[in-house]
């Protein structure tokens, strides 16, 4: 009987040693936090805390837009894409951000060339283009930024219709139409 007991204890010791090194099949779980399947062994314990303290953004909320440095809040409209500062200042120049592969850029380039404002054409595919686009936070082409006399941004337009709302058409002596600075009352904040 002692032999049976020693054999059983030896088997039990072997099983306990094997239990320490047991590996099953890799398991994956679908994570709603990151949106794809990930291995459980790679799960970061901090993800649960991250998930509980996540922020949900409401784009329609006026507090979703940052205030400018001087404290004045710029009215930004996601509906029509025009951003105007509530200053009443008149634009004196513009920056037109375009790229070669942009299908909407040529009509806007032609429209801005008929404008009485002095302007600069910025090709975002050129060397200095991405840096200037980043400085003005331009995320799409075409984008026209109307600038005031101090170089401050007064308004943005992305289409000809938006720019028509911001600029005043004037007939020249030759009968052609040019657009001069003059913000319509409806375009002011």
PDB file of C-alpha atoms in Angstrom:
ATOM      1  CA  UNK A   1       0.000   0.000   0.000  1.00  0.00           C
ATOM      2  CA  UNK A   2       2.892   2.309   0.582  1.00  0.00           C
ATOM      3  CA  UNK A   3       4.045   1.788  -2.956  1.00  0.00           C
ATOM      4  CA  UNK A   4       0.653   2.776  -4.321  1.00  0.00           C
ATOM      5  CA  UNK A   5       0.659   5.877  -2.174  1.00  0.00           C
ATOM      6  CA  UNK A   6       4.177   6.874  -3.311  1.00  0.00           C
ATOM      7  CA  UNK A   7       3.187   6.298  -6.925  1.00  0.00           C
ATOM      8  CA  UNK A   8       0.070   8.444  -6.503  1.00  0.00           C
ATOM      9  CA  UNK A   9       2.063  11.236  -4.799  1.00  0.00           C
ATOM     10  CA  UNK A  10       4.650  11.110  -7.588  1.00  0.00           C
ATOM     11  CA  UNK A  11       1.869  11.349 -10.195  1.00  0.00           C
ATOM     12  CA  UNK A  12       0.322  14.249  -8.268  1.00  0.00           C
ATOM     13  CA  UNK A  13       3.677  16.081  -8.158  1.00  0.00           C
ATOM     14  CA  UNK A  14       4.090  15.563 -11.920  1.00  0.00           C
ATOM     15  CA  UNK A  15       0.596  16.919 -12.585  1.00  0.00           C
ATOM     16  CA  UNK A  16       1.243  19.959 -10.368  1.00  0.00           C
ATOM     17  CA  UNK A  17       4.490  20.660 -12.255  1.00  0.00           C
ATOM     18  CA  UNK A  18       2.707  20.258 -15.591  1.00  0.00           C
ATOM     19  CA  UNK A  19      -0.082  22.565 -14.430  1.00  0.00           C
ATOM     20  CA  UNK A  20       2.404  25.422 -14.034  1.00  0.00           C
ATOM     21  CA  UNK A  21       3.387  25.284 -17.719  1.00  0.00           C
ATOM     22  CA  UNK A  22      -0.026  24.556 -19.264  1.00  0.00           C
ATOM     23  CA  UNK A  23      -0.759  26.655 -22.365  1.00  0.00           C
ATOM     24  CA  UNK A  24      -4.071  26.609 -24.153  1.00  0.00           C
ATOM     25  CA  UNK A  25      -4.948  27.949 -27.572  1.00  0.00           C
ATOM     26  CA  UNK A  26      -4.533  31.692 -28.162  1.00  0.00           C
ATOM     27  CA  UNK A  27      -7.798  33.487 -27.449  1.00  0.00           C
ATOM     28  CA  UNK A  28      -9.001  36.684 -29.071  1.00  0.00           C
ATOM     29  CA  UNK A  29     -11.783  39.006 -28.058  1.00  0.00           C
ATOM     30  CA  UNK A  30     -13.488  41.715 -30.042  1.00  0.00           C
ATOM     31  CA  UNK A  31     -12.708  45.038 -28.427  1.00  0.00           C
ATOM     32  CA  UNK A  32     -15.230  47.838 -28.781  1.00  0.00           C
ATOM     33  CA  UNK A  33     -12.537  50.257 -27.682  1.00  0.00           C
ATOM     34  CA  UNK A  34     -10.187  49.681 -30.582  1.00  0.00           C
ATOM     35  CA  UNK A  35     -12.721  48.177 -32.994  1.00  0.00           C
ATOM     36  CA  UNK A  36     -11.003  44.910 -33.927  1.00  0.00           C
ATOM     37  CA  UNK A  37     -10.090  41.512 -32.509  1.00  0.00           C
ATOM     38  CA  UNK A  38      -7.037  41.438 -30.292  1.00  0.00           C
ATOM     39  CA  UNK A  39      -5.283  38.731 -28.310  1.00  0.00           C
ATOM     40  CA  UNK A  40      -6.306  38.525 -24.664  1.00  0.00           C
ATOM     41  CA  UNK A  41      -2.683  38.109 -23.593  1.00  0.00           C
ATOM     42  CA  UNK A  42      -1.943  41.552 -25.088  1.00  0.00           C
ATOM     43  CA  UNK A  43      -4.811  43.217 -23.266  1.00  0.00           C
ATOM     44  CA  UNK A  44      -3.648  46.308 -21.462  1.00  0.00           C
ATOM     45  CA  UNK A  45      -5.192  46.605 -18.013  1.00  0.00           C
ATOM     46  CA  UNK A  46      -5.352  50.366 -18.538  1.00  0.00           C
ATOM     47  CA  UNK A  47      -7.788  49.993 -21.443  1.00  0.00           C
ATOM     48  CA  UNK A  48     -10.711  49.515 -19.079  1.00  0.00           C
ATOM     49  CA  UNK A  49      -9.844  52.765 -17.321  1.00  0.00           C
ATOM     50  CA  UNK A  50      -9.320  54.479 -20.699  1.00  0.00           C
ATOM     51  CA  UNK A  51     -12.726  53.300 -21.868  1.00  0.00           C
ATOM     52  CA  UNK A  52     -14.487  54.577 -18.757  1.00  0.00           C
ATOM     53  CA  UNK A  53     -12.915  58.040 -19.077  1.00  0.00           C
ATOM     54  CA  UNK A  54     -13.383  58.471 -22.844  1.00  0.00           C
ATOM     55  CA  UNK A  55     -14.817  61.699 -24.248  1.00  0.00           C
ATOM     56  CA  UNK A  56     -17.714  61.869 -26.667  1.00  0.00           C
ATOM     57  CA  UNK A  57     -17.695  64.900 -28.929  1.00  0.00           C
ATOM     58  CA  UNK A  58     -20.765  66.804 -30.052  1.00  0.00           C
ATOM     59  CA  UNK A  59     -19.847  68.680 -33.237  1.00  0.00           C
ATOM     60  CA  UNK A  60     -23.030  70.762 -33.140  1.00  0.00           C
ATOM     61  CA  UNK A  61     -22.090  72.178 -29.741  1.00  0.00           C
ATOM     62  CA  UNK A  62     -20.657  75.719 -29.868  1.00  0.00           C
ATOM     63  CA  UNK A  63     -18.097  74.735 -27.233  1.00  0.00           C
ATOM     64  CA  UNK A  64     -16.603  72.214 -29.669  1.00  0.00           C
ATOM     65  CA  UNK A  65     -14.841  75.041 -31.501  1.00  0.00           C
ATOM     66  CA  UNK A  66     -11.824  76.656 -29.838  1.00  0.00           C
ATOM     67  CA  UNK A  67     -11.752  80.356 -29.079  1.00  0.00           C
ATOM     68  CA  UNK A  68      -9.166  82.445 -30.873  1.00  0.00           C
ATOM     69  CA  UNK A  69      -6.122  83.700 -28.982  1.00  0.00           C
ATOM     70  CA  UNK A  70      -7.568  87.161 -28.352  1.00  0.00           C
ATOM     71  CA  UNK A  71     -10.666  85.637 -26.759  1.00  0.00           C
ATOM     72  CA  UNK A  72     -13.070  86.460 -29.573  1.00  0.00           C
ATOM     73  CA  UNK A  73     -14.983  83.432 -30.748  1.00  0.00           C
ATOM     74  CA  UNK A  74     -15.052  82.837 -34.477  1.00  0.00           C
ATOM     75  CA  UNK A  75     -18.377  81.660 -35.848  1.00  0.00           C
ATOM     76  CA  UNK A  76     -17.771  78.441 -37.695  1.00  0.00           C
ATOM     77  CA  UNK A  77     -20.530  76.779 -39.594  1.00  0.00           C
ATOM     78  CA  UNK A  78     -20.234  73.145 -40.552  1.00  0.00           C
ATOM     79  CA  UNK A  79     -23.292  73.518 -42.770  1.00  0.00           C
ATOM     80  CA  UNK A  80     -22.087  76.071 -45.293  1.00  0.00           C
ATOM     81  CA  UNK A  81     -18.348  75.780 -44.629  1.00  0.00           C
ATOM     82  CA  UNK A  82     -17.787  79.510 -44.132  1.00  0.00           C
ATOM     83  CA  UNK A  83     -15.838  80.702 -41.106  1.00  0.00           C
ATOM     84  CA  UNK A  84     -15.934  84.406 -40.414  1.00  0.00           C
ATOM     85  CA  UNK A  85     -14.534  86.447 -37.577  1.00  0.00           C
ATOM     86  CA  UNK A  86     -16.950  88.822 -35.938  1.00  0.00           C
ATOM     87  CA  UNK A  87     -14.878  91.902 -36.717  1.00  0.00           C
ATOM     88  CA  UNK A  88     -16.550  93.657 -39.640  1.00  0.00           C
ATOM     89  CA  UNK A  89     -13.110  94.185 -41.225  1.00  0.00           C
ATOM     90  CA  UNK A  90     -12.761  94.122 -44.999  1.00  0.00           C
ATOM     91  CA  UNK A  91     -10.531  91.603 -46.760  1.00  0.00           C
ATOM     92  CA  UNK A  92      -7.534  93.033 -48.621  1.00  0.00           C
ATOM     93  CA  UNK A  93      -5.899  89.839 -49.900  1.00  0.00           C
ATOM     94  CA  UNK A  94      -6.445  86.108 -50.154  1.00  0.00           C
ATOM     95  CA  UNK A  95      -4.651  82.777 -50.118  1.00  0.00           C
ATOM     96  CA  UNK A  96      -5.962  80.111 -52.490  1.00  0.00           C
ATOM     97  CA  UNK A  97      -4.873  76.571 -51.621  1.00  0.00           C
ATOM     98  CA  UNK A  98      -5.044  74.188 -54.600  1.00  0.00           C
ATOM     99  CA  UNK A  99      -3.445  71.041 -55.950  1.00  0.00           C
ATOM    100  CA  UNK A 100      -2.962  69.584 -59.414  1.00  0.00           C
ATOM    101  CA  UNK A 101      -5.298  66.616 -58.910  1.00  0.00           C
ATOM    102  CA  UNK A 102      -8.169  68.716 -57.489  1.00  0.00           C
ATOM    103  CA  UNK A 103     -11.200  68.757 -59.843  1.00  0.00           C
ATOM    104  CA  UNK A 104     -12.814  71.769 -58.107  1.00  0.00           C
ATOM    105  CA  UNK A 105      -9.685  73.940 -58.079  1.00  0.00           C
ATOM    106  CA  UNK A 106      -9.645  75.315 -61.681  1.00  0.00           C
ATOM    107  CA  UNK A 107     -13.093  76.991 -61.475  1.00  0.00           C
ATOM    108  CA  UNK A 108     -12.229  78.583 -58.130  1.00  0.00           C
ATOM    109  CA  UNK A 109      -8.799  79.633 -59.420  1.00  0.00           C
ATOM    110  CA  UNK A 110     -10.495  81.333 -62.396  1.00  0.00           C
ATOM    111  CA  UNK A 111     -13.056  83.022 -60.137  1.00  0.00           C
ATOM    112  CA  UNK A 112     -10.394  84.382 -57.775  1.00  0.00           C
ATOM    113  CA  UNK A 113      -8.370  85.727 -60.715  1.00  0.00           C
ATOM    114  CA  UNK A 114     -11.379  87.967 -61.529  1.00  0.00           C
ATOM    115  CA  UNK A 115     -11.354  89.279 -57.968  1.00  0.00           C
ATOM    116  CA  UNK A 116     -10.023  92.784 -57.260  1.00  0.00           C
ATOM    117  CA  UNK A 117      -8.101  91.468 -54.247  1.00  0.00           C
ATOM    118  CA  UNK A 118      -4.413  90.713 -54.472  1.00  0.00           C
ATOM    119  CA  UNK A 119      -3.808  87.077 -53.776  1.00  0.00           C
ATOM    120  CA  UNK A 120      -1.386  84.238 -53.563  1.00  0.00           C
ATOM    121  CA  UNK A 121      -1.892  80.832 -55.132  1.00  0.00           C
ATOM    122  CA  UNK A 122      -0.532  78.062 -52.891  1.00  0.00           C
ATOM    123  CA  UNK A 123       0.043  74.654 -54.482  1.00  0.00           C
ATOM    124  CA  UNK A 124      -0.065  72.193 -51.582  1.00  0.00           C
ATOM    125  CA  UNK A 125       1.864  69.668 -53.697  1.00  0.00           C
ATOM    126  CA  UNK A 126       4.844  72.059 -53.956  1.00  0.00           C
ATOM    127  CA  UNK A 127       7.678  72.156 -51.418  1.00  0.00           C
ATOM    128  CA  UNK A 128       6.408  75.005 -49.226  1.00  0.00           C
ATOM    129  CA  UNK A 129       2.697  74.186 -49.733  1.00  0.00           C
ATOM    130  CA  UNK A 130       2.192  71.629 -46.940  1.00  0.00           C
ATOM    131  CA  UNK A 131       3.882  73.874 -44.367  1.00  0.00           C
ATOM    132  CA  UNK A 132       1.712  76.870 -45.271  1.00  0.00           C
ATOM    133  CA  UNK A 133      -1.416  74.680 -45.340  1.00  0.00           C
ATOM    134  CA  UNK A 134      -0.568  73.362 -41.866  1.00  0.00           C
ATOM    135  CA  UNK A 135       0.043  76.887 -40.577  1.00  0.00           C
ATOM    136  CA  UNK A 136      -3.438  77.957 -41.731  1.00  0.00           C
ATOM    137  CA  UNK A 137      -5.029  74.605 -40.770  1.00  0.00           C
ATOM    138  CA  UNK A 138      -6.183  73.928 -44.327  1.00  0.00           C
ATOM    139  CA  UNK A 139      -7.519  70.381 -44.568  1.00  0.00           C
ATOM    140  CA  UNK A 140      -9.012  70.337 -48.071  1.00  0.00           C
ATOM    141  CA  UNK A 141      -8.592  71.910 -51.472  1.00  0.00           C
ATOM    142  CA  UNK A 142      -9.763  74.260 -52.806  1.00  0.00           C
ATOM    143  CA  UNK A 143      -9.748  76.607 -49.814  1.00  0.00           C
ATOM    144  CA  UNK A 144      -9.744  80.392 -50.078  1.00  0.00           C
ATOM    145  CA  UNK A 145      -8.742  82.338 -46.978  1.00  0.00           C
ATOM    146  CA  UNK A 146      -9.643  86.032 -47.049  1.00  0.00           C
ATOM    147  CA  UNK A 147      -7.116  88.087 -45.086  1.00  0.00           C
ATOM    148  CA  UNK A 148      -7.447  91.509 -43.474  1.00  0.00           C
ATOM    149  CA  UNK A 149      -4.940  94.353 -43.546  1.00  0.00           C
ATOM    150  CA  UNK A 150      -3.019  92.900 -40.584  1.00  0.00           C
ATOM    151  CA  UNK A 151      -2.881  89.451 -42.200  1.00  0.00           C
ATOM    152  CA  UNK A 152      -5.560  88.079 -39.881  1.00  0.00           C
ATOM    153  CA  UNK A 153      -8.012  85.547 -41.277  1.00  0.00           C
ATOM    154  CA  UNK A 154     -11.425  87.098 -41.867  1.00  0.00           C
ATOM    155  CA  UNK A 155     -13.259  84.356 -43.716  1.00  0.00           C
ATOM    156  CA  UNK A 156     -12.913  81.035 -45.502  1.00  0.00           C
ATOM    157  CA  UNK A 157     -14.664  79.814 -48.583  1.00  0.00           C
ATOM    158  CA  UNK A 158     -14.578  76.467 -50.314  1.00  0.00           C
ATOM    159  CA  UNK A 159     -16.924  77.068 -53.248  1.00  0.00           C
ATOM    160  CA  UNK A 160     -17.740  79.868 -55.663  1.00  0.00           C
ATOM    161  CA  UNK A 161     -21.167  80.279 -54.042  1.00  0.00           C
ATOM    162  CA  UNK A 162     -19.632  80.816 -50.613  1.00  0.00           C
ATOM    163  CA  UNK A 163     -17.222  83.405 -51.989  1.00  0.00           C
ATOM    164  CA  UNK A 164     -20.034  85.191 -53.825  1.00  0.00           C
ATOM    165  CA  UNK A 165     -21.716  85.588 -50.430  1.00  0.00           C
ATOM    166  CA  UNK A 166     -18.542  87.192 -49.052  1.00  0.00           C
ATOM    167  CA  UNK A 167     -17.451  89.438 -51.946  1.00  0.00           C
ATOM    168  CA  UNK A 168     -19.331  92.263 -53.677  1.00  0.00           C
ATOM    169  CA  UNK A 169     -19.603  92.164 -57.503  1.00  0.00           C
ATOM    170  CA  UNK A 170     -18.774  95.456 -59.293  1.00  0.00           C
ATOM    171  CA  UNK A 171     -18.943  96.253 -63.029  1.00  0.00           C
ATOM    172  CA  UNK A 172     -15.810  97.764 -64.512  1.00  0.00           C
ATOM    173  CA  UNK A 173     -15.680 100.412 -67.241  1.00  0.00           C
ATOM    174  CA  UNK A 174     -15.211  97.682 -69.862  1.00  0.00           C
ATOM    175  CA  UNK A 175     -18.405  95.970 -68.705  1.00  0.00           C
ATOM    176  CA  UNK A 176     -16.680  92.997 -67.106  1.00  0.00           C
ATOM    177  CA  UNK A 177     -17.550  91.938 -63.588  1.00  0.00           C
ATOM    178  CA  UNK A 178     -14.937  91.991 -60.812  1.00  0.00           C
ATOM    179  CA  UNK A 179     -15.359  91.191 -57.154  1.00  0.00           C
ATOM    180  CA  UNK A 180     -14.123  93.614 -54.570  1.00  0.00           C
ATOM    181  CA  UNK A 181     -13.773  93.306 -50.839  1.00  0.00           C
ATOM    182  CA  UNK A 182     -16.976  93.970 -49.041  1.00  0.00           C
ATOM    183  CA  UNK A 183     -18.592  91.517 -46.744  1.00  0.00           C
ATOM    184  CA  UNK A 184     -22.345  91.292 -47.206  1.00  0.00           C
ATOM    185  CA  UNK A 185     -24.365  91.795 -44.037  1.00  0.00           C
ATOM    186  CA  UNK A 186     -25.547  88.166 -44.218  1.00  0.00           C
ATOM    187  CA  UNK A 187     -21.971  86.903 -44.177  1.00  0.00           C
ATOM    188  CA  UNK A 188     -20.986  88.806 -41.048  1.00  0.00           C
ATOM    189  CA  UNK A 189     -21.259  87.181 -37.661  1.00  0.00           C
TER     190      UNK A 189
END
